[in-house]
Short mmCIF file of C-alpha atoms in Angstrom, two decimals:
data_model
loop_
_atom_site.label_atom_id
_atom_site.label_comp_id
_atom_site.label_asym_id
_atom_site.label_seq_id
_atom_site.Cartn_x
_atom_site.Cartn_y
_atom_site.Cartn_z
CA MET A 66 43.00 87.48 12.55
CA ILE A 67 40.78 89.56 10.24
CA ARG A 68 37.60 90.66 11.99
CA ILE A 69 34.62 90.54 9.65
CA VAL A 70 31.07 91.88 9.62
CA LEU A 71 29.02 90.21 6.91
CA LEU A 72 25.90 91.84 5.44
CA GLY A 73 23.34 89.66 3.70
CA GLY A 74 21.24 86.55 4.16
CA GLY A 75 21.26 85.08 0.64
CA ASN A 76 23.29 82.40 -1.10
CA ILE A 77 26.67 84.12 -1.10
CA ALA A 78 26.27 85.32 2.50
CA TYR A 79 25.42 81.75 3.52
CA HIS A 80 28.57 80.31 1.94
CA LEU A 81 30.81 83.16 3.14
CA ALA A 82 29.50 82.86 6.72
CA ASN A 83 30.23 79.12 6.70
CA HIS A 84 33.71 79.81 5.41
CA PHE A 85 34.53 82.57 7.90
CA GLN A 86 33.31 80.51 10.84
CA LYS A 87 35.58 77.61 9.99
CA ASN A 88 38.63 79.57 8.92
CA ASP A 89 41.67 80.33 11.11
CA LEU A 90 42.54 83.60 9.36
CA THR A 91 39.12 85.17 9.94
CA GLU A 92 36.75 85.92 12.77
CA LEU A 93 33.09 86.46 11.90
CA VAL A 94 32.03 89.00 14.52
CA GLN A 95 28.54 89.86 13.28
CA VAL A 96 26.04 89.27 10.50
CA TYR A 97 23.47 91.81 9.35
CA ALA A 98 20.27 90.95 7.51
CA ARG A 99 17.17 93.07 6.85
CA ASN A 100 15.17 90.07 7.97
CA LEU A 101 16.79 88.05 10.77
CA ASP A 102 14.87 84.92 9.71
CA ALA A 103 17.32 84.68 6.83
CA LEU A 104 20.11 83.97 9.34
CA LYS A 105 18.75 80.78 10.90
CA PHE A 106 21.63 78.83 9.41
CA LEU A 107 24.17 80.76 11.52
CA ASP A 108 25.96 79.30 14.52
CA PRO A 109 24.04 80.60 17.58
CA SER A 110 27.24 82.06 19.00
CA ILE A 111 27.45 84.65 16.22
CA LEU A 112 26.08 88.15 16.81
CA ARG A 113 23.36 89.25 14.43
CA THR A 114 21.49 92.46 13.75
CA ASP A 115 18.85 93.93 11.45
CA ASN A 116 19.96 97.48 12.24
CA LEU A 117 22.62 99.15 10.10
CA ASN A 118 23.33 101.60 12.94
CA SER A 119 24.40 98.77 15.24
CA LEU A 120 27.18 97.28 13.17
CA SER A 121 30.10 96.02 15.27
CA LYS A 122 33.67 97.24 14.88
CA ALA A 123 35.59 95.18 12.33
CA ASP A 124 38.45 95.25 9.86
CA VAL A 125 36.31 94.34 6.88
CA TYR A 126 32.60 94.76 6.06
CA ILE A 127 31.36 92.52 3.27
CA LEU A 128 28.14 93.30 1.41
CA ALA A 129 26.87 90.00 0.06
CA ILE A 130 23.55 91.47 -1.02
CA SER A 131 21.70 91.96 -4.31
CA ASP A 132 23.30 94.34 -6.81
CA ASP A 133 20.47 96.83 -6.53
CA ALA A 134 20.82 97.16 -2.74
CA ILE A 135 24.56 97.92 -2.62
CA SER A 136 24.26 101.65 -3.14
CA GLU A 137 21.39 102.09 -0.68
CA VAL A 138 22.80 99.89 2.10
CA SER A 139 26.32 101.31 1.85
CA LYS A 140 24.95 104.86 2.11
CA ARG A 141 23.55 103.97 5.50
CA MET A 142 26.90 102.66 6.80
CA SER A 143 28.39 106.12 7.24
CA ASN A 144 29.70 105.44 10.75
CA VAL A 145 31.75 102.51 9.68
CA LYS A 146 35.56 102.55 9.86
CA GLY A 147 37.33 99.84 7.95
CA LEU A 148 37.34 98.36 4.50
CA VAL A 149 33.89 97.95 2.94
CA LEU A 150 33.60 95.38 0.13
CA HIS A 151 30.90 94.37 -2.27
CA THR A 152 30.83 90.99 -3.97
CA SER A 153 29.15 91.87 -7.26
CA GLY A 154 30.54 91.05 -10.68
CA GLY A 155 28.26 93.55 -12.34
CA LYS A 156 28.91 96.68 -10.28
CA THR A 157 31.88 99.05 -10.17
CA ILE A 158 33.69 99.86 -6.94
CA ASP A 159 31.93 103.26 -6.94
CA GLU A 160 28.61 101.58 -6.31
CA LEU A 161 29.74 101.74 -2.66
CA LYS A 162 28.64 105.12 -1.28
CA GLY A 163 30.37 106.42 1.82
CA ASN A 164 33.57 107.79 3.30
CA PHE A 165 35.01 104.41 4.20
CA HIS A 166 37.72 102.55 2.29
CA LYS A 167 36.23 100.59 -0.61
CA GLY A 168 36.97 97.34 -2.33
CA VAL A 169 35.54 94.40 -4.22
CA LEU A 170 35.74 90.67 -3.49
CA TYR A 171 34.24 88.86 -6.48
CA PHE A 172 33.92 85.11 -7.00
CA PRO A 173 33.06 84.23 -10.63
CA GLN A 174 30.83 81.32 -9.63
CA SER A 175 27.13 80.71 -9.15
CA PHE A 176 26.30 79.80 -5.59
CA THR A 177 23.38 77.62 -4.54
CA LYS A 178 22.26 77.42 -0.93
CA GLY A 179 22.76 73.94 0.48
CA ILE A 180 25.21 72.84 -2.22
CA LEU A 181 28.68 72.72 -0.69
CA VAL A 182 31.21 75.13 -2.19
CA ASP A 183 34.89 74.30 -2.37
CA PHE A 184 36.34 77.80 -2.30
CA SER A 185 39.86 76.50 -2.85
CA LYS A 186 38.86 75.79 -6.47
CA ILE A 187 37.18 79.15 -7.12
CA PRO A 188 39.21 82.14 -8.30
CA VAL A 189 38.97 85.35 -6.27
CA CYS A 190 38.97 88.70 -8.05
CA LEU A 191 40.07 91.70 -5.99
CA GLU A 192 39.85 95.45 -6.36
CA ALA A 193 40.94 98.12 -3.90
CA GLN A 194 41.73 101.83 -3.94
CA ASN A 195 45.21 101.71 -2.49
CA GLU A 196 48.00 99.25 -1.77
CA THR A 197 47.38 98.94 1.97
CA ASP A 198 43.75 97.96 1.36
CA MET A 199 44.86 95.57 -1.37
CA GLU A 200 47.27 93.89 1.06
CA LEU A 201 44.43 93.32 3.54
CA LEU A 202 42.19 92.07 0.71
CA LYS A 203 44.86 89.64 -0.48
CA LYS A 204 45.28 88.30 3.04
CA LEU A 205 41.52 87.82 3.26
CA ALA A 206 41.43 86.23 -0.21
CA SER A 207 44.20 83.81 0.75
CA SER A 208 41.79 82.27 3.27
CA PHE A 209 39.71 81.12 0.27
CA SER A 210 41.99 80.18 -2.55
CA LYS A 211 45.41 80.44 -4.14
CA ASN A 212 43.85 81.71 -7.38
CA ILE A 213 43.88 85.42 -6.67
CA TYR A 214 43.53 88.06 -9.41
CA GLU A 215 43.57 91.84 -9.32
CA ILE A 216 40.72 92.89 -11.59
CA ASN A 217 39.56 96.49 -11.90
CA SER A 218 35.94 97.59 -12.28
CA GLU A 219 36.05 97.86 -16.06
CA GLN A 220 37.68 94.43 -16.44
CA ARG A 221 35.19 92.96 -13.99
CA SER A 222 32.25 94.14 -16.10
CA TYR A 223 33.73 92.31 -19.10
CA LEU A 224 34.52 89.27 -16.99
CA HIS A 225 30.90 89.29 -15.85
CA VAL A 226 29.51 89.39 -19.38
CA SER A 227 31.97 86.63 -20.40
CA ALA A 228 30.64 84.52 -17.53
CA VAL A 229 27.12 84.98 -18.91
CA PHE A 230 28.29 83.50 -22.21
CA VAL A 231 30.21 80.54 -20.75
CA ASN A 232 27.77 79.77 -17.92
CA ASN A 233 24.21 81.09 -18.40
CA PHE A 234 24.08 80.82 -22.20
CA VAL A 235 25.92 77.50 -22.19
CA ASN A 236 23.41 76.13 -19.69
CA HIS A 237 20.60 77.25 -22.00
CA LEU A 238 22.17 75.26 -24.85
CA TYR A 239 22.29 72.24 -22.52
CA ALA A 240 18.57 72.81 -21.86
CA ILE A 241 17.88 72.89 -25.60
CA GLY A 242 19.81 69.63 -26.10
CA ASN A 243 17.85 68.10 -23.25
CA GLU A 244 14.56 69.28 -24.76
CA ILE A 245 15.33 67.81 -28.20
CA CYS A 246 16.34 64.50 -26.62
CA GLU A 247 13.23 64.27 -24.44
CA ALA A 248 10.96 65.04 -27.38
CA HIS A 249 12.38 61.98 -29.15
CA GLU A 250 12.68 59.65 -26.17
CA ILE A 251 16.46 59.77 -26.15
CA PRO A 252 18.03 59.62 -22.66
CA PHE A 253 19.84 62.96 -22.19
CA GLU A 254 22.47 61.11 -20.14
CA ILE A 255 23.93 59.91 -23.46
CA LEU A 256 25.24 63.47 -23.86
CA HIS A 257 26.60 63.84 -20.31
CA PRO A 258 30.12 62.63 -21.21
CA ILE A 259 30.51 64.91 -24.26
CA ILE A 260 29.30 67.89 -22.20
CA LEU A 261 31.96 67.20 -19.60
CA GLU A 262 34.63 66.50 -22.20
CA THR A 263 33.93 69.78 -24.02
CA ALA A 264 34.28 71.69 -20.73
CA GLN A 265 37.45 69.82 -19.80
CA LYS A 266 39.07 70.37 -23.20
CA VAL A 267 39.08 74.17 -22.87
CA GLN A 268 40.84 73.94 -19.51
CA LYS A 269 43.92 73.01 -21.54
CA LEU A 270 43.31 74.23 -25.10
CA PRO A 271 42.14 77.68 -26.32
CA PRO A 272 38.46 77.14 -27.25
CA PHE A 273 38.85 78.20 -30.89
CA LYS A 274 41.35 75.36 -31.34
CA ALA A 275 38.86 72.89 -29.89
CA GLN A 276 36.08 73.84 -32.33
CA THR A 277 34.62 70.85 -34.19
CA GLY A 278 31.34 70.08 -35.94
CA PRO A 279 29.52 70.73 -39.21
CA ALA A 280 29.64 74.54 -38.95
CA ILE A 281 33.44 74.89 -38.80
CA ARG A 282 33.82 72.10 -41.41
CA ASN A 283 31.18 73.88 -43.55
CA ASP A 284 29.46 70.54 -44.05
CA GLN A 285 26.43 71.92 -45.94
CA GLN A 286 24.64 68.61 -46.21
CA THR A 287 24.59 68.08 -42.43
CA LEU A 288 23.76 71.73 -41.74
CA GLU A 289 20.73 71.54 -44.02
CA LYS A 290 19.64 68.23 -42.57
CA HIS A 291 19.85 69.58 -39.03
CA LYS A 292 17.87 72.70 -39.86
CA ALA A 293 15.16 70.57 -41.44
CA LEU A 294 14.80 68.64 -38.16
CA LEU A 295 14.32 71.72 -35.97
CA GLU A 296 11.23 73.79 -35.30
CA THR A 297 11.28 77.52 -36.08
CA HIS A 298 12.79 78.88 -32.89
CA LEU A 299 15.58 76.30 -32.67
CA LYS A 300 16.23 76.50 -36.40
CA GLU A 301 16.81 80.23 -35.97
CA LEU A 302 19.25 79.69 -33.09
CA TYR A 303 20.98 76.92 -35.04
CA THR A 304 21.41 79.19 -38.06
CA ILE A 305 22.69 82.17 -36.05
CA LEU A 306 25.20 80.12 -34.05
CA THR A 307 26.36 78.30 -37.20
CA ASN A 308 26.88 81.62 -38.99
CA SER A 309 28.74 82.97 -35.99
CA ILE A 310 31.10 79.98 -35.98
CA GLN A 311 31.64 80.30 -39.73
CA THR A 312 32.28 84.05 -39.60
CA TYR A 313 34.11 84.40 -36.29
CA GLY A 314 35.04 80.85 -35.26
CA LYS A 315 38.49 80.91 -36.75
CA LYS A 316 39.70 84.29 -35.63
CA LEU A 317 37.93 84.30 -32.25
CA MET B 299 36.08 36.32 -30.32
CA ILE B 300 34.52 38.76 -32.79
CA ARG B 301 36.58 39.00 -35.99
CA ILE B 302 36.68 42.55 -37.29
CA VAL B 303 37.65 44.28 -40.51
CA LEU B 304 37.99 48.02 -40.01
CA LEU B 305 37.67 50.50 -42.88
CA GLY B 306 39.19 53.96 -42.51
CA GLY B 307 42.38 55.79 -41.59
CA GLY B 308 41.02 58.83 -39.75
CA ASN B 309 40.49 59.71 -36.08
CA ILE B 310 37.77 57.21 -35.27
CA ALA B 311 39.53 54.40 -37.14
CA TYR B 312 42.72 55.16 -35.22
CA HIS B 313 41.00 54.90 -31.83
CA LEU B 314 38.92 51.86 -32.82
CA ALA B 315 42.00 50.03 -34.14
CA ASN B 316 43.84 50.67 -30.88
CA HIS B 317 40.86 49.39 -28.92
CA PHE B 318 40.36 46.25 -31.00
CA GLN B 319 44.05 45.35 -30.84
CA LYS B 320 44.09 45.46 -27.04
CA ASN B 321 40.72 43.90 -26.36
CA ASP B 322 40.11 40.23 -25.50
CA LEU B 323 36.64 40.10 -27.05
CA THR B 324 37.78 41.24 -30.49
CA GLU B 325 40.30 40.29 -33.14
CA LEU B 326 41.29 42.95 -35.64
CA VAL B 327 41.94 40.86 -38.74
CA GLN B 328 42.41 43.60 -41.34
CA VAL B 329 42.30 47.35 -41.90
CA TYR B 330 41.36 49.00 -45.18
CA ALA B 331 42.34 52.52 -46.17
CA ARG B 332 42.22 54.21 -49.57
CA ASN B 333 45.74 55.40 -48.83
CA LEU B 334 47.88 52.94 -46.87
CA ASP B 335 50.03 55.78 -45.52
CA ALA B 336 47.16 56.61 -43.19
CA LEU B 337 47.74 53.28 -41.41
CA LYS B 338 51.29 53.82 -40.22
CA PHE B 339 50.07 53.81 -36.62
CA LEU B 340 48.97 50.15 -36.91
CA ASP B 341 50.81 47.26 -35.31
CA PRO B 342 52.92 45.71 -38.14
CA SER B 343 51.31 42.32 -37.51
CA ILE B 344 47.93 43.54 -38.72
CA LEU B 345 46.89 42.88 -42.34
CA ARG B 346 46.13 45.98 -44.38
CA THR B 347 44.73 46.65 -47.84
CA ASP B 348 43.76 49.50 -50.13
CA ASN B 349 41.58 47.23 -52.24
CA LEU B 350 37.91 46.79 -51.38
CA ASN B 351 37.86 43.53 -53.36
CA SER B 352 40.45 41.98 -51.03
CA LEU B 353 38.63 42.32 -47.73
CA SER B 354 39.20 39.38 -45.38
CA LYS B 355 36.44 37.22 -43.96
CA ALA B 356 35.11 38.63 -40.71
CA ASP B 357 32.06 38.76 -38.44
CA VAL B 358 31.84 42.54 -38.50
CA TYR B 359 32.95 45.23 -40.98
CA ILE B 360 33.15 48.71 -39.51
CA LEU B 361 33.15 51.79 -41.75
CA ALA B 362 34.92 54.52 -39.79
CA ILE B 363 35.03 56.87 -42.75
CA SER B 364 33.61 60.29 -43.61
CA ASP B 365 29.81 60.54 -43.86
CA ASP B 366 29.94 61.27 -47.57
CA ALA B 367 31.94 58.14 -48.38
CA ILE B 368 29.68 55.61 -46.60
CA SER B 369 27.29 55.08 -49.49
CA GLU B 370 30.03 54.81 -52.13
CA VAL B 371 32.36 52.51 -50.17
CA SER B 372 29.57 50.22 -48.96
CA LYS B 373 28.31 49.81 -52.54
CA ARG B 374 31.70 48.35 -53.45
CA MET B 375 31.58 45.74 -50.66
CA SER B 376 29.07 43.52 -52.41
CA ASN B 377 31.00 40.28 -51.80
CA VAL B 378 31.04 40.75 -48.07
CA LYS B 379 29.20 38.33 -45.75
CA GLY B 380 28.71 39.51 -42.20
CA LEU B 381 27.42 42.55 -40.38
CA VAL B 382 28.44 45.89 -41.91
CA LEU B 383 28.35 48.92 -39.60
CA HIS B 384 28.82 52.63 -40.06
CA THR B 385 29.80 54.94 -37.21
CA SER B 386 28.07 58.16 -38.25
CA GLY B 387 25.69 60.13 -36.06
CA GLY B 388 24.32 62.02 -39.03
CA LYS B 389 23.44 59.18 -41.39
CA THR B 390 20.60 56.64 -41.31
CA ILE B 391 21.22 52.91 -41.43
CA ASP B 392 20.08 52.95 -45.09
CA GLU B 393 23.16 54.91 -46.04
CA LEU B 394 24.78 51.46 -46.20
CA LYS B 395 24.18 50.10 -49.71
CA GLY B 396 24.49 46.35 -50.25
CA ASN B 397 22.97 42.94 -49.58
CA PHE B 398 24.82 42.40 -46.31
CA HIS B 399 23.36 42.78 -42.81
CA LYS B 400 23.47 46.42 -41.69
CA GLY B 401 23.95 48.23 -38.44
CA VAL B 402 25.25 51.36 -36.74
CA LEU B 403 27.81 51.76 -33.97
CA TYR B 404 27.77 55.43 -32.94
CA PHE B 405 29.83 57.10 -30.22
CA PRO B 406 28.53 60.59 -29.37
CA GLN B 407 32.02 62.00 -28.79
CA SER B 408 34.55 64.00 -30.76
CA PHE B 409 37.73 62.09 -31.34
CA THR B 410 41.15 63.64 -31.78
CA LYS B 411 44.09 61.65 -33.06
CA GLY B 412 46.79 61.29 -30.42
CA ILE B 413 44.51 62.20 -27.49
CA LEU B 414 43.82 59.02 -25.54
CA VAL B 415 40.15 57.97 -25.45
CA ASP B 416 38.69 56.18 -22.45
CA PHE B 417 35.91 54.24 -24.20
CA SER B 418 34.57 52.96 -20.88
CA LYS B 419 33.22 56.48 -20.24
CA ILE B 420 31.66 56.99 -23.68
CA PRO B 421 28.11 55.81 -24.41
CA VAL B 422 27.62 53.49 -27.38
CA CYS B 423 24.50 53.85 -29.53
CA LEU B 424 23.46 50.79 -31.51
CA GLU B 425 21.10 50.10 -34.38
CA ALA B 426 20.50 46.83 -36.21
CA GLN B 427 17.87 45.32 -38.48
CA ASN B 428 17.11 42.19 -36.48
CA GLU B 429 17.62 40.70 -33.05
CA THR B 430 20.46 38.36 -33.97
CA ASP B 431 22.48 41.24 -35.40
CA MET B 432 21.63 43.35 -32.32
CA GLU B 433 22.95 40.58 -30.05
CA LEU B 434 26.25 40.57 -31.92
CA LEU B 435 26.37 44.38 -31.82
CA LYS B 436 25.72 44.39 -28.07
CA LYS B 437 28.50 41.89 -27.52
CA LEU B 438 30.83 44.08 -29.58
CA ALA B 439 29.66 47.22 -27.73
CA SER B 440 30.29 45.57 -24.37
CA SER B 441 33.99 45.53 -25.25
CA PHE B 442 33.86 49.35 -25.08
CA SER B 443 31.50 50.41 -22.35
CA LYS B 444 28.61 49.49 -20.08
CA ASN B 445 26.62 52.48 -21.35
CA ILE B 446 24.85 50.85 -24.27
CA TYR B 447 21.76 52.35 -25.91
CA GLU B 448 19.53 51.15 -28.74
CA ILE B 449 18.93 54.25 -30.85
CA ASN B 450 17.17 54.12 -34.21
CA SER B 451 18.09 56.25 -37.23
CA GLU B 452 15.50 58.94 -36.56
CA GLN B 453 16.49 59.26 -32.90
CA ARG B 454 20.15 59.32 -33.87
CA SER B 455 19.59 62.30 -36.17
CA TYR B 456 18.05 64.22 -33.24
CA LEU B 457 20.80 63.04 -30.90
CA HIS B 458 23.31 64.34 -33.42
CA VAL B 459 21.74 67.79 -33.64
CA SER B 460 21.50 67.90 -29.82
CA ALA B 461 25.21 67.15 -29.65
CA VAL B 462 25.84 70.13 -31.93
CA PHE B 463 24.07 72.36 -29.39
CA VAL B 464 25.77 70.96 -26.28
CA ASN B 465 29.22 70.52 -27.80
CA ASN B 466 29.94 72.61 -30.93
CA PHE B 467 27.78 75.63 -30.04
CA VAL B 468 28.83 75.49 -26.38
CA ASN B 469 32.47 75.50 -27.45
CA HIS B 470 31.78 78.57 -29.59
CA LEU B 471 30.38 80.36 -26.51
CA TYR B 472 33.57 79.42 -24.66
CA ALA B 473 35.52 80.96 -27.56
CA ILE B 474 33.47 84.15 -27.28
CA GLY B 475 34.12 84.33 -23.52
CA ASN B 476 37.80 83.80 -24.19
CA GLU B 477 37.81 86.55 -26.84
CA ILE B 478 36.13 89.10 -24.54
CA CYS B 479 38.59 88.28 -21.75
CA GLU B 480 41.65 88.55 -23.98
CA ALA B 481 40.49 91.87 -25.37
CA HIS B 482 40.48 93.26 -21.81
CA GLU B 483 43.58 91.53 -20.49
CA ILE B 484 41.63 89.24 -18.22
CA PRO B 485 43.12 85.72 -17.85
CA PHE B 486 40.52 83.33 -19.30
CA GLU B 487 41.58 80.75 -16.69
CA ILE B 488 39.48 82.74 -14.19
CA LEU B 489 36.47 81.23 -15.95
CA HIS B 490 37.78 77.64 -16.10
CA PRO B 491 36.16 76.58 -12.81
CA ILE B 492 32.71 77.99 -13.64
CA ILE B 493 32.84 76.30 -17.06
CA LEU B 494 33.53 72.96 -15.40
CA GLU B 495 30.97 73.52 -12.66
CA THR B 496 28.25 74.36 -15.20
CA ALA B 497 28.99 71.13 -17.08
CA GLN B 498 29.08 69.09 -13.88
CA LYS B 499 25.80 70.52 -12.59
CA VAL B 500 23.75 69.17 -15.51
CA GLN B 501 25.11 65.67 -14.92
CA LYS B 502 22.84 65.65 -11.85
CA LEU B 503 20.21 68.31 -12.44
CA PRO B 504 17.96 68.92 -15.49
CA PRO B 505 19.55 71.95 -17.19
CA PHE B 506 16.44 74.14 -17.01
CA LYS B 507 16.60 73.83 -13.21
CA ALA B 508 20.23 74.94 -13.22
CA GLN B 509 19.53 78.14 -15.19
CA THR B 510 20.86 81.26 -13.46
CA GLY B 511 21.88 84.75 -14.59
CA PRO B 512 20.35 88.10 -15.55
CA ALA B 513 18.19 86.71 -18.40
CA ILE B 514 16.17 84.26 -16.30
CA ARG B 515 15.98 86.79 -13.42
CA ASN B 516 14.91 89.43 -15.98
CA ASP B 517 17.46 91.81 -14.46
CA GLN B 518 16.97 94.63 -17.00
CA GLN B 519 19.70 96.86 -15.59
CA THR B 520 22.40 94.20 -16.01
CA LEU B 521 21.06 93.11 -19.40
CA GLU B 522 21.27 96.68 -20.70
CA LYS B 523 24.71 97.20 -19.21
CA HIS B 524 26.01 94.02 -20.80
CA LYS B 525 24.62 94.92 -24.21
CA ALA B 526 26.27 98.33 -24.00
CA LEU B 527 29.65 96.64 -23.45
CA LEU B 528 29.43 94.40 -26.51
CA GLU B 529 30.19 95.13 -30.14
CA THR B 530 27.48 94.59 -32.75
CA HIS B 531 27.92 90.91 -33.49
CA LEU B 532 28.18 89.84 -29.84
CA LYS B 533 25.39 92.19 -28.80
CA GLU B 534 23.15 90.46 -31.34
CA LEU B 535 24.04 87.00 -29.99
CA TYR B 536 23.59 88.23 -26.41
CA THR B 537 20.13 89.57 -27.23
CA ILE B 538 18.99 86.46 -29.08
CA LEU B 539 20.19 84.06 -26.37
CA THR B 540 18.70 86.26 -23.63
CA ASN B 541 15.35 86.33 -25.43
CA SER B 542 15.50 82.58 -25.90
CA ILE B 543 16.09 82.05 -22.17
CA GLN B 544 13.28 84.44 -21.30
CA THR B 545 10.81 82.89 -23.73
CA TYR B 546 11.75 79.20 -23.55
CA GLY B 547 14.05 78.91 -20.51
CA LYS B 548 11.35 77.95 -18.06
CA LYS B 549 9.46 75.42 -20.06
CA LEU B 550 12.44 73.98 -21.91
#
């Protein structure tokens, strides 16, 4: 049984707390939040504190807090013995300040409070400073998922920026498609199946092999027609993304 | 029973022919292709021709040919009686040249030869010039799917450009994510679940409500860090898409 103290009251903390409470491999011994109101969702049986000097003894301390707070909060955990983890994709392992053992437990996923998370489908990316810590981390990770990856801080920063492209930027393109449809009284649901199909295709095929459309075909007539339909801002995006496909689409 | 002559030997023609052969509502009476070799996949019992003057009598003629050929081929079908359809998202109904009745049967999907298509999940967009033709089109469409939409030529052009954003451009962003991962020895499969989740989310939620990430949060530290990681071309794309989210992300 891995004894865990969880720090944080946001989305990730919420989902991790739910997981640790239900799981046989883990025991959630305490949850810290700056503001205890954030912990109303917790089972009443679970210890809670808003004081970093009153953290319970545990095997693992998990900081599920905002990126900017990791350094500050970890500095104030100087008394802690055990493995201290952060859960940020964007921060190196050295963002943890203190004499404790350090590690990272990163889920490349966006979490929303209230929307159920199936951790078994989410990969877990691990980093530790020695093999013993990594063994403990892997045991902890196995409570979530079979998809476990050792990813160092430098790789994680690139993974994080890749996730911005395939998640945040992709969602923005969905929003643009939605906007164009709404402006012309076209139900956006017409595009739901192709959105899903495009996402499913790259689960099996490298994305560059799945590239279709007027840009990769260099279908000038359609490209010009499309640009003529779009207002300035979208025309600019259309042109830049088309050029990118034409210049980099084949070798990407 | 709707009697159909299909024109074309490419991807869409292949999938349509398979559908019409199996379906109880339709009878595939003949297939035309400029080059009969393209029709090897057809059941031997089905009539075929490479001569536009020898088209059989039918209720519906479907041009599943490249956009650029629609005008030319339809011009040479002057003897035809019945409803003539094209299947292009990018062309208006007037691209059909001739004295016959005209219509459009458009599937917003990208078809690949050999990959099975489940038409029941694909929306069908219809356009006709009068109600009688539309009734026939709807009956034909009902053989494919329950998701039937009347979409006029102007709407279809906007639907088509929207599909470029949510399919072709999205796939390019997947390719960029893949490229960054490969360059740093990160298995791209780590991002498969978030890609799928992002696509699934907008099936239920308007995309602008699903927007997450450093751009919409205006997390300057992460934005700067990400830009520093990227080479010129990707840095430029990152900046433009970030600006677009920050300027248009909320109201889109």
